[in-house]
CSV table of C-alpha atoms in Angstrom, one decimal:
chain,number,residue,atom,x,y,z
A,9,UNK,CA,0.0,0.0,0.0
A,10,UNK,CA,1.1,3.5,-0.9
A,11,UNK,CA,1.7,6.2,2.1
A,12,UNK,CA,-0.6,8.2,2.0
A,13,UNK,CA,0.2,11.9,0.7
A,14,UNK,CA,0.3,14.7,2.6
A,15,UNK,CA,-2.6,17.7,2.1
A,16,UNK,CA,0.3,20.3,0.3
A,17,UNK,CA,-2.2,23.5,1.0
A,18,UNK,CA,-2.5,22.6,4.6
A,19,UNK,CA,-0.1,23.1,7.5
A,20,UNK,CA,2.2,20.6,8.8
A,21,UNK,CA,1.5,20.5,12.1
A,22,UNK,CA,1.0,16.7,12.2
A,23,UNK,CA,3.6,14.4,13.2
A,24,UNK,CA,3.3,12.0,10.5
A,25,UNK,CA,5.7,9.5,9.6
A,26,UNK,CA,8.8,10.0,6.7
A,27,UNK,CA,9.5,7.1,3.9
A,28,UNK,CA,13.6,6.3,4.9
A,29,UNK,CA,13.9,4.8,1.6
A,30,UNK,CA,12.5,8.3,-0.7
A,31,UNK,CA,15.0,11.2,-0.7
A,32,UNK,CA,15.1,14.7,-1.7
A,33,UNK,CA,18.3,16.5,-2.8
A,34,UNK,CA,18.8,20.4,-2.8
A,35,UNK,CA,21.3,23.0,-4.0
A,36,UNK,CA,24.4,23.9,-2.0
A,37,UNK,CA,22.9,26.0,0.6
A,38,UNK,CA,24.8,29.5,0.7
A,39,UNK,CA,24.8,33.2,2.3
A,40,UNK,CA,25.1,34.2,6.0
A,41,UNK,CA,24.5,32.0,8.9
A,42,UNK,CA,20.7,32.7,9.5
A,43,UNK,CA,19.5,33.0,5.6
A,44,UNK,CA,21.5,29.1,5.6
A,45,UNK,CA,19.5,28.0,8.2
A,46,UNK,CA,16.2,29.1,6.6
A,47,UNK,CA,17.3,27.8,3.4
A,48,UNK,CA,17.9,24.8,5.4
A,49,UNK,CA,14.7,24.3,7.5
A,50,UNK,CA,12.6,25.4,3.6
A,51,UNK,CA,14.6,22.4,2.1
A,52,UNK,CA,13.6,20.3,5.3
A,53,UNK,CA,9.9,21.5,4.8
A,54,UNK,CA,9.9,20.8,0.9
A,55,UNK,CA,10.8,17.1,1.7
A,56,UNK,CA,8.3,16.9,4.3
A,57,UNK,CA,5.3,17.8,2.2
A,58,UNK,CA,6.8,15.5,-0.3
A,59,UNK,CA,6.7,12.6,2.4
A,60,UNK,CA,11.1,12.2,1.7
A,61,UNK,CA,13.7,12.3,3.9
A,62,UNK,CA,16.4,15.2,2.8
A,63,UNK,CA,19.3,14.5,2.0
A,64,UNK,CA,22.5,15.9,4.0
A,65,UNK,CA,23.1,19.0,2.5
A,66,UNK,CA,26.3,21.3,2.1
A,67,UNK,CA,26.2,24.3,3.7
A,68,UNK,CA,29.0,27.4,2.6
A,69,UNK,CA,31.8,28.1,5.1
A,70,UNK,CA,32.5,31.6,3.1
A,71,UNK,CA,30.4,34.6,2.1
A,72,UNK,CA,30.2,35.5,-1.4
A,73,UNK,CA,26.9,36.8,-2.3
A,74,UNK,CA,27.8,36.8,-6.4
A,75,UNK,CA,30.8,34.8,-6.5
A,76,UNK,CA,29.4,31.5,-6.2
A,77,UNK,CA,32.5,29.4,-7.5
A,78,UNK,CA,34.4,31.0,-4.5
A,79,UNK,CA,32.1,29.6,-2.1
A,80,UNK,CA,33.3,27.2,0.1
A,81,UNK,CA,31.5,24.1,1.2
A,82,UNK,CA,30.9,22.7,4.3
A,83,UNK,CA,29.3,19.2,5.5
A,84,UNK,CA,26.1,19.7,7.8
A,85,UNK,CA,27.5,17.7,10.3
A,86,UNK,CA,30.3,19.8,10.4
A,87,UNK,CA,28.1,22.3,12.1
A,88,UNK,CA,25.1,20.8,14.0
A,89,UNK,CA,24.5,16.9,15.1
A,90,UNK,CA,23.1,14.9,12.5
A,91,UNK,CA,21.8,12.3,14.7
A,92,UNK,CA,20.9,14.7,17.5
A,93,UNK,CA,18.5,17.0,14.5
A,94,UNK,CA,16.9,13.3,13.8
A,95,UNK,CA,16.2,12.5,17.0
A,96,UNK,CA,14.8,15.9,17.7
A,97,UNK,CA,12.8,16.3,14.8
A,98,UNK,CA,11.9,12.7,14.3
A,99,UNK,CA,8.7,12.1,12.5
A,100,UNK,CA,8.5,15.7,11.5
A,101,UNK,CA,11.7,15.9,9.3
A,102,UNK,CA,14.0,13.3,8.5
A,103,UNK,CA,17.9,13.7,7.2
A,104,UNK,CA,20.2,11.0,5.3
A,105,UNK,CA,23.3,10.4,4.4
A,106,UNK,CA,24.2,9.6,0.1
A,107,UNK,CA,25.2,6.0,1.6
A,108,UNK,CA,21.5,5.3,2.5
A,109,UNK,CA,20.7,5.4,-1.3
A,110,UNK,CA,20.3,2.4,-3.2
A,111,UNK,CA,20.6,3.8,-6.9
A,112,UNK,CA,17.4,1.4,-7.6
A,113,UNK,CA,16.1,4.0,-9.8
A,114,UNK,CA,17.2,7.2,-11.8
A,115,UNK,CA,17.4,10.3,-10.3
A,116,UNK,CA,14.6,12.5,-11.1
A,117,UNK,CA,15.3,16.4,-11.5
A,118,UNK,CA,13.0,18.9,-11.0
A,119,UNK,CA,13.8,22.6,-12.3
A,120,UNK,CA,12.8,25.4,-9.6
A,121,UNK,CA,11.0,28.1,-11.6
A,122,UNK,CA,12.4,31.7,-10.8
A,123,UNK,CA,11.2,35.2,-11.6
A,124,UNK,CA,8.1,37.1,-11.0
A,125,UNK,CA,5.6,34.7,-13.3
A,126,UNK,CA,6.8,31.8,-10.4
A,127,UNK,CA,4.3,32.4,-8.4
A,128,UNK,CA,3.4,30.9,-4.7
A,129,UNK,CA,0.4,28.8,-6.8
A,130,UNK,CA,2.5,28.0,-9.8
A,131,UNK,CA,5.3,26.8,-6.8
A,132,UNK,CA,3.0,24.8,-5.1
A,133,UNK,CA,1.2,22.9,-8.0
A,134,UNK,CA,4.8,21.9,-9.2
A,135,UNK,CA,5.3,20.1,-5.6
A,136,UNK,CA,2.1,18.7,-6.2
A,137,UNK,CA,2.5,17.6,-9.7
A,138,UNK,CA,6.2,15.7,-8.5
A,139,UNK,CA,4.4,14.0,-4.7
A,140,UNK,CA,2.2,11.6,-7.5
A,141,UNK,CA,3.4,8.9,-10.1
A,142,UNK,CA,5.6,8.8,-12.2
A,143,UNK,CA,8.0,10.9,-10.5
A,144,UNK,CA,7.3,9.9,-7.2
A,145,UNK,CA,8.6,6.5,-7.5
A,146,UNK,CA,12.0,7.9,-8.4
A,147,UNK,CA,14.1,7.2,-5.1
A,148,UNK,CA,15.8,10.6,-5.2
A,149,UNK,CA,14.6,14.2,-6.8
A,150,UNK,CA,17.1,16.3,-7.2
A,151,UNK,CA,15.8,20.3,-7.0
A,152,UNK,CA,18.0,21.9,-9.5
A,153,UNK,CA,18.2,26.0,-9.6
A,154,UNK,CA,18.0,28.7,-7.4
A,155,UNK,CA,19.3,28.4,-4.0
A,156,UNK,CA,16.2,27.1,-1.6
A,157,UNK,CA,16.6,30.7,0.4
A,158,UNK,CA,14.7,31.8,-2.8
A,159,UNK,CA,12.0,29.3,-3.0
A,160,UNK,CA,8.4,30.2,-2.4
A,161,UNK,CA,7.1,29.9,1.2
A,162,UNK,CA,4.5,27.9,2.1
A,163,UNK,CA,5.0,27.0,5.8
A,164,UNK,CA,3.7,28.8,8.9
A,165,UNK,CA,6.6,30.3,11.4
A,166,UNK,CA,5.5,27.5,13.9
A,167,UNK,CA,6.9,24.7,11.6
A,168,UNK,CA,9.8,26.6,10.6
A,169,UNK,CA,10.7,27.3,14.7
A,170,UNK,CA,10.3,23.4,15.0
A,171,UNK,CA,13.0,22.9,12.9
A,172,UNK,CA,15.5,25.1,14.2
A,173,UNK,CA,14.7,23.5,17.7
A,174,UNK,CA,16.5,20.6,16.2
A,175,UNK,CA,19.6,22.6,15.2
A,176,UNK,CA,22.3,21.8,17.8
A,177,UNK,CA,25.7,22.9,17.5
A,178,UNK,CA,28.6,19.8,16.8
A,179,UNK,CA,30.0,20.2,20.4
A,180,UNK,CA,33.5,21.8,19.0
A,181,UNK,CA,31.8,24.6,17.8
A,182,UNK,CA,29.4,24.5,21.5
A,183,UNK,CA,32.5,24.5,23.4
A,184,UNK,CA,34.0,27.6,21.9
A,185,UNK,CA,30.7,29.2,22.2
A,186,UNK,CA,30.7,28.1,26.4
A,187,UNK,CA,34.2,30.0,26.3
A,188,UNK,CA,33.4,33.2,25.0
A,189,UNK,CA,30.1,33.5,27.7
A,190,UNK,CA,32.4,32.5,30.0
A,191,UNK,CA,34.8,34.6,29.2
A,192,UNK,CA,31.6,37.6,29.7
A,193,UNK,CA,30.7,36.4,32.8
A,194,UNK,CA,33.8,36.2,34.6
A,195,UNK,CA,34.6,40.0,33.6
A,196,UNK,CA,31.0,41.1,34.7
A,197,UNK,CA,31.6,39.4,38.3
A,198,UNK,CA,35.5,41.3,38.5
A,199,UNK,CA,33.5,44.6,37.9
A,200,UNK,CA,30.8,43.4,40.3
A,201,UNK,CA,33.2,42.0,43.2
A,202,UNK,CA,33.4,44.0,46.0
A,203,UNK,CA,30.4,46.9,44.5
A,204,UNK,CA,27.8,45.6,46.8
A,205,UNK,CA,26.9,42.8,49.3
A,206,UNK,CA,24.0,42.1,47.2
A,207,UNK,CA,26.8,40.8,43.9
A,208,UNK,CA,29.4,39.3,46.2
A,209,UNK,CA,27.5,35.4,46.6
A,210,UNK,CA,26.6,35.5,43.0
A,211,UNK,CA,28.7,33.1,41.1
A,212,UNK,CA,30.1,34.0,37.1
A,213,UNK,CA,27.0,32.0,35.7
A,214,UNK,CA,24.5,33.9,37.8
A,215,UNK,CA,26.0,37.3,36.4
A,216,UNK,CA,23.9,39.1,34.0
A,217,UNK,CA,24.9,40.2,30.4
A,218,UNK,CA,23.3,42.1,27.6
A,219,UNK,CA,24.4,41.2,24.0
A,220,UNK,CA,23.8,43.4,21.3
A,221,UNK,CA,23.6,42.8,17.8
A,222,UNK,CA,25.3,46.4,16.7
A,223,UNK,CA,24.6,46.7,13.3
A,224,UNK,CA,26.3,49.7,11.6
A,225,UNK,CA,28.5,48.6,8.8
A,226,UNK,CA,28.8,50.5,5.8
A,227,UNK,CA,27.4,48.2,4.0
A,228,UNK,CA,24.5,47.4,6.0
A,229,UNK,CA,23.8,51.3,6.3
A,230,UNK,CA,23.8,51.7,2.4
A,231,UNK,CA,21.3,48.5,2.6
A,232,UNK,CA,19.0,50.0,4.8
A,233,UNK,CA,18.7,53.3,4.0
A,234,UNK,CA,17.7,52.2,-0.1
A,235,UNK,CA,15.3,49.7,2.4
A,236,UNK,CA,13.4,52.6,4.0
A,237,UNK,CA,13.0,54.5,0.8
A,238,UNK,CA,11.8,51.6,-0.8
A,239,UNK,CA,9.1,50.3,1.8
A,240,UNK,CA,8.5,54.0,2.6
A,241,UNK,CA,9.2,53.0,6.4
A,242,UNK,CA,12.0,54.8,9.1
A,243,UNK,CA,12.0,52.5,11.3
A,244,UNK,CA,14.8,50.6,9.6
A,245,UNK,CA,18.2,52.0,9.9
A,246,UNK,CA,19.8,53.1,13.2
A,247,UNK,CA,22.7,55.2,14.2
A,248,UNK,CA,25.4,54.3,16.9
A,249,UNK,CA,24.0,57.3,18.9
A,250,UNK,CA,20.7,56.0,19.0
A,251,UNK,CA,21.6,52.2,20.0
A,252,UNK,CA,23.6,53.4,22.6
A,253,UNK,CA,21.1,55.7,23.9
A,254,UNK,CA,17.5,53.2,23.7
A,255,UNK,CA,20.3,50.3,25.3
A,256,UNK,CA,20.8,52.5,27.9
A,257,UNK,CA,17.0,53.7,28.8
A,258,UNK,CA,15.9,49.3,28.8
A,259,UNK,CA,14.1,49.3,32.7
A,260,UNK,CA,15.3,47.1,35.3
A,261,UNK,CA,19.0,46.6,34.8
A,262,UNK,CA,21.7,47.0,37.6
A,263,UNK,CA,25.1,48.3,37.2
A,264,UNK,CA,27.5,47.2,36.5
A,265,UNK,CA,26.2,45.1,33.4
A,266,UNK,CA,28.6,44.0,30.8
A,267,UNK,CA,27.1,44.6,27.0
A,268,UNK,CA,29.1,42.0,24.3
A,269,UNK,CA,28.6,43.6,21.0
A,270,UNK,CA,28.0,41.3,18.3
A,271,UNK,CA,29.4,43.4,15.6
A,272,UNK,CA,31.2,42.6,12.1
A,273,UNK,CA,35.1,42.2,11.8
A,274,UNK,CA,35.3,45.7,10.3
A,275,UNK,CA,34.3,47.4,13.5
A,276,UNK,CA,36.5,45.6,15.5
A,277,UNK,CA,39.4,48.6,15.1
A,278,UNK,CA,36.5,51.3,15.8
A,279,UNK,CA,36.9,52.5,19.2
A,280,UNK,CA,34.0,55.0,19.2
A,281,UNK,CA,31.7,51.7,19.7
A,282,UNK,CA,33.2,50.9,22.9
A,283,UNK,CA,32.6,54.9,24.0
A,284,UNK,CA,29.0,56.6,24.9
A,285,UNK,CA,27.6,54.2,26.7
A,286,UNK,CA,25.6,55.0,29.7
A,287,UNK,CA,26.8,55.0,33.1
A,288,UNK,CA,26.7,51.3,34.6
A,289,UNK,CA,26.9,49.6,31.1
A,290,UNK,CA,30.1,48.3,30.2
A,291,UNK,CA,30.5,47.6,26.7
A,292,UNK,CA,32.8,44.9,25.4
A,293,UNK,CA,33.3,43.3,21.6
A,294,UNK,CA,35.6,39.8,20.7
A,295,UNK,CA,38.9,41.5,20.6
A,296,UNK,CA,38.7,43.7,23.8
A,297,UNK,CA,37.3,40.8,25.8
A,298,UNK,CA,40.2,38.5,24.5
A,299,UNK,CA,38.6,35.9,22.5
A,300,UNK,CA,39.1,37.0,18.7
A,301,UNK,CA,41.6,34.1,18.8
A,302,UNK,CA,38.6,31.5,19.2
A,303,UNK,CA,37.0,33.1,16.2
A,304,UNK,CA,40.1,33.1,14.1
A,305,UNK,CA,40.5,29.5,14.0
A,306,UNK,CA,37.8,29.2,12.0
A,307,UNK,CA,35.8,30.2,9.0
A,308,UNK,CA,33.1,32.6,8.4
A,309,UNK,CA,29.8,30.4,9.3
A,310,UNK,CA,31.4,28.7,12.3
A,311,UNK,CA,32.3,32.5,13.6
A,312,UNK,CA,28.5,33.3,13.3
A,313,UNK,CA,27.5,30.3,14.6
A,314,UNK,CA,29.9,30.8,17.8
A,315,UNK,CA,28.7,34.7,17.8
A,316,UNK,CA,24.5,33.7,17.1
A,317,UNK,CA,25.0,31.8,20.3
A,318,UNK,CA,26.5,33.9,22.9
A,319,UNK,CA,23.2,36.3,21.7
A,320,UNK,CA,21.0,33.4,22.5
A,321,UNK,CA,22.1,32.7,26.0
A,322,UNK,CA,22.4,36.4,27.1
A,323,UNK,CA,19.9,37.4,29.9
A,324,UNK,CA,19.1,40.4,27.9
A,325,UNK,CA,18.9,40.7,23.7
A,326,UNK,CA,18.9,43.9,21.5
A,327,UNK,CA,19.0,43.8,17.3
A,328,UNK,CA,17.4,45.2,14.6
A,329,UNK,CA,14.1,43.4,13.1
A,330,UNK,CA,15.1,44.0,9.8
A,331,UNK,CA,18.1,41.5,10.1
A,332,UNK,CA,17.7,38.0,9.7
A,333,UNK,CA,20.6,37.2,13.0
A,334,UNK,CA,18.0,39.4,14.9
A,335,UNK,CA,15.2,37.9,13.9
A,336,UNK,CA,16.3,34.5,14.1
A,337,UNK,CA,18.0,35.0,18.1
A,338,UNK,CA,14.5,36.6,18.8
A,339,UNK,CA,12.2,33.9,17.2
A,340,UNK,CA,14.6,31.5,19.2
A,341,UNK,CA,13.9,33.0,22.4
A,342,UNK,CA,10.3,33.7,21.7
A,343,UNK,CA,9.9,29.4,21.4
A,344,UNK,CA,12.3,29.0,24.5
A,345,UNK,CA,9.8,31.0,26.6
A,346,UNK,CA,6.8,29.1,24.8
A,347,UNK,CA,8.2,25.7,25.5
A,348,UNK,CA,9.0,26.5,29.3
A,349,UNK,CA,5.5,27.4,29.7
A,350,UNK,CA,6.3,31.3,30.3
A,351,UNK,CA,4.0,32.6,27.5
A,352,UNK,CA,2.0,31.9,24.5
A,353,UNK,CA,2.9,32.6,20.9
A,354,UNK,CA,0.5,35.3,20.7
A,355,UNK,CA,0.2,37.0,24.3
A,356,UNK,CA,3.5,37.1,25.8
A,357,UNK,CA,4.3,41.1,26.2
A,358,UNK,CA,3.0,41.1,29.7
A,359,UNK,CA,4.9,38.8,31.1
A,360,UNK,CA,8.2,39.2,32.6
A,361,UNK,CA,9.9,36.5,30.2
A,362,UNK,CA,12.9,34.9,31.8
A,363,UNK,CA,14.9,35.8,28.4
A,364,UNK,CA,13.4,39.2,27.0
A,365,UNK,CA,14.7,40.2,23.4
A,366,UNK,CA,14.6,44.3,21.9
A,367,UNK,CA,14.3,46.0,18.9
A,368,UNK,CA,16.7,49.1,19.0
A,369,UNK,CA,15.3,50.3,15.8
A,370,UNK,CA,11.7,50.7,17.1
A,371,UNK,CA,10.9,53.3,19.8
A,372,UNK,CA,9.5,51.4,22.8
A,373,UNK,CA,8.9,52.7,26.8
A,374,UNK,CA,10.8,55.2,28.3
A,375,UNK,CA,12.4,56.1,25.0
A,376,UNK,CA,14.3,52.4,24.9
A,377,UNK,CA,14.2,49.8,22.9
A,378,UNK,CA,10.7,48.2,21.5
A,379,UNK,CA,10.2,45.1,23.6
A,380,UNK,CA,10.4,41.9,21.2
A,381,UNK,CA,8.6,38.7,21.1
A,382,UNK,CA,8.3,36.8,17.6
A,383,UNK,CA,4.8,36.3,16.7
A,384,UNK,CA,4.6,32.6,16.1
A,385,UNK,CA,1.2,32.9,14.5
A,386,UNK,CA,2.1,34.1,11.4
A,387,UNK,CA,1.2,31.6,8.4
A,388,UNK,CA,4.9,32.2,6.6
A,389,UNK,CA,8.4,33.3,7.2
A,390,UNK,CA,8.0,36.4,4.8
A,391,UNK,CA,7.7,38.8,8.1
A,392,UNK,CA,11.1,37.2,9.2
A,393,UNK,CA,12.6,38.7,6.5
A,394,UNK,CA,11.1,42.4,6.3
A,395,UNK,CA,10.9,43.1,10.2
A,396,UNK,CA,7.0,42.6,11.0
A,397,UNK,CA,7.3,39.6,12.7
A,398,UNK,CA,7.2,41.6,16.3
A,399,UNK,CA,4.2,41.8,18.5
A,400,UNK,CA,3.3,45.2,19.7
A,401,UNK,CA,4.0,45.8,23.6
């Protein structure tokens, strides 16, 4: 008897079981960190509705948005636990390995359409049209074309949030990350020792830390300003001034608190970030806390990686919800709260969360930061990517 097929138009809320022996290959998956790991979790989705497990795919070390030949490729398991993701996300998504095929039949390609005729309709009937005989008795479709960042949504945020539950770092790369929080926590307790009788029993991992996502590169700047004309919006870009400033108006934090700025390489030899803080906030990036060695070893995506999770275990978050690191930290955070029973997915601003995320670039209370919490209602990813996705405090 055939499985039966899943309802395409439908969401996939269901745990329903994955055929191990039909698979489903994709590009290389490429850009930064967070657009990989939606790329990734689409790709997962794609073989999901198709009832197929995906197979592992390759993931880019570098970042080159238009050179493609230069990018450089990097195994999955590289990063995060294969068989940690499968256990996680068993009978949701499934992964397998290229030994696991049995080259019984062909391979089947399947061209992803591209431009503006592609439409979300057009996108789905294909899936459709390859889930029935003939092609789905191939063992593998291949998806040949466009990277699967592009692809056409069709999954709610829930499912994509489900998927980056499962994404645990390789324990290499976890390691590094446990150094560099460390590393934050020990400095905020040497600034704290001594300041009170209230900070003297608190050990380094009960010392708070904010972690900022600081972005004011050049090129994100250009980016964002050409983003704001465009979507006629101005809450977009923001200016080191004004980060500093909102940081430093967020209620309910005691000095001495350290700040780690999360900030590209290029800012590392700008001072002025490190000066203008408020009083009590003590602001400190990779190279000033002594850890740019960690980060050295190791390419581009690992850096992020090691970076996007020293933002995710901070007590306090602040980014921009126009970037996709931001967004994906605070959508994060927003299930963590869900899942430990803190919140729901829709009505979670009046509650004190145990890990509350910002939005520098929106005015919130008290002239700080707009508090943040992912609205896990939303029926696609789209918001994600053009800074909707936050629920209004």
């Amino acid at each position: 008897m055939r499985p039966q097929k899943l309802d395409l138009g439908q969401s996939l809320s269901s745990d329903n079981g994955i055929r191990q022996n039909k698979f489903l290959e994709v590009p290389q998956i490429v850009w930064g960190l967070n657009n990989q790991k939606i790329a990734f979790a689409r790709a997962c989705l794609t073989a999901r509705m198709l009832n197929r497990a995906l197979l592992m795919p390759s993931l880019s070390a570098s970042l080159f948005y238009k050179e493609v030949d230069r990018l450089q490729p990097i195994s999955f398991d590289r990063v995060f636990q294969f068989e940690k993701f499968n256990s996680l996300c068993s009978g949701f998504v499934q992964l397998g390995r290229y030994s696991d095929i049995r080259n019984e039949t062909g391979v089947y390609e399947v061209q992803k359409g591209s431009g503006r005729r592609w439409t979300v309709q057009r996108d789905l009937d294909q899936l459709k049209q390859v889930s029935m005989d003939p092609v789905d008795g191939h063992e593998v479709l291949r998806i040949v074309g466009k990277n699967p960042f592009l692809w056409q949504d069709h999954w709610p945020v829930k499912d994509y949030a489900r998927v980056f539950e499962c994404l645990v770092l390789v324990d290499e790369i976890a390691r590094e990350a446990d150094r560099v929080v460390s590393k934050i926590r020990d400095t905020g307790k040497q600034l704290r020792s001594g300041d009170d009788d209230e900070h003297d029993g608190l050990s380094s991992q009960q010392v708070p830390y904010i972690a900022v996502h600081m972005r004011i590169e050049i090129d994100w700047m250009i980016h964002c300003k050409k983003l704001e004309q465009r979507s006629n919006i101005t809450q977009i870009c923001s200016s080191k001034k004004e980060i500093m400033e909102r940081v430093g108006n967020i209620r309910g934090i005691k000095p001495p608190t350290m700040v780690y700025l999360a900030v590209a390489d290029s800012l590392l030899e700008d001072s002025s970030i490190l000066t203008g803080w408020s009083e009590g906030l003590v602001p400190i990036e990779k190279k000033k806390l002594g850890v740019d060695g960690i980060y050295k070893k190791y390419p581009y995506l690992i850096q992020s990686a090691i970076d996007y999770e020293v933002c995710l275990r901070s007590d306090v978050f602040v980014g921009n919800s126009f970037s996709t690191f931001s967004s994906l930290v605070a959508l994060d955070r927003t299930q963590k709260t869900i899942r430990m029973g803190l919140a729901t997915g829709s009505s979670s601003c009046g509650v004190d969360v145990r890990w509350p995320s910002y939005a520098y670039n929106i005015l919130g209370e008290s002239n700080g930061p707009h508090r943040w919490m992912t609205n896990m209602s939303d029926s696609s990813l789209q918001a994600i990517s053009y800074g909707t996705n936050v629920i209004s405090c």
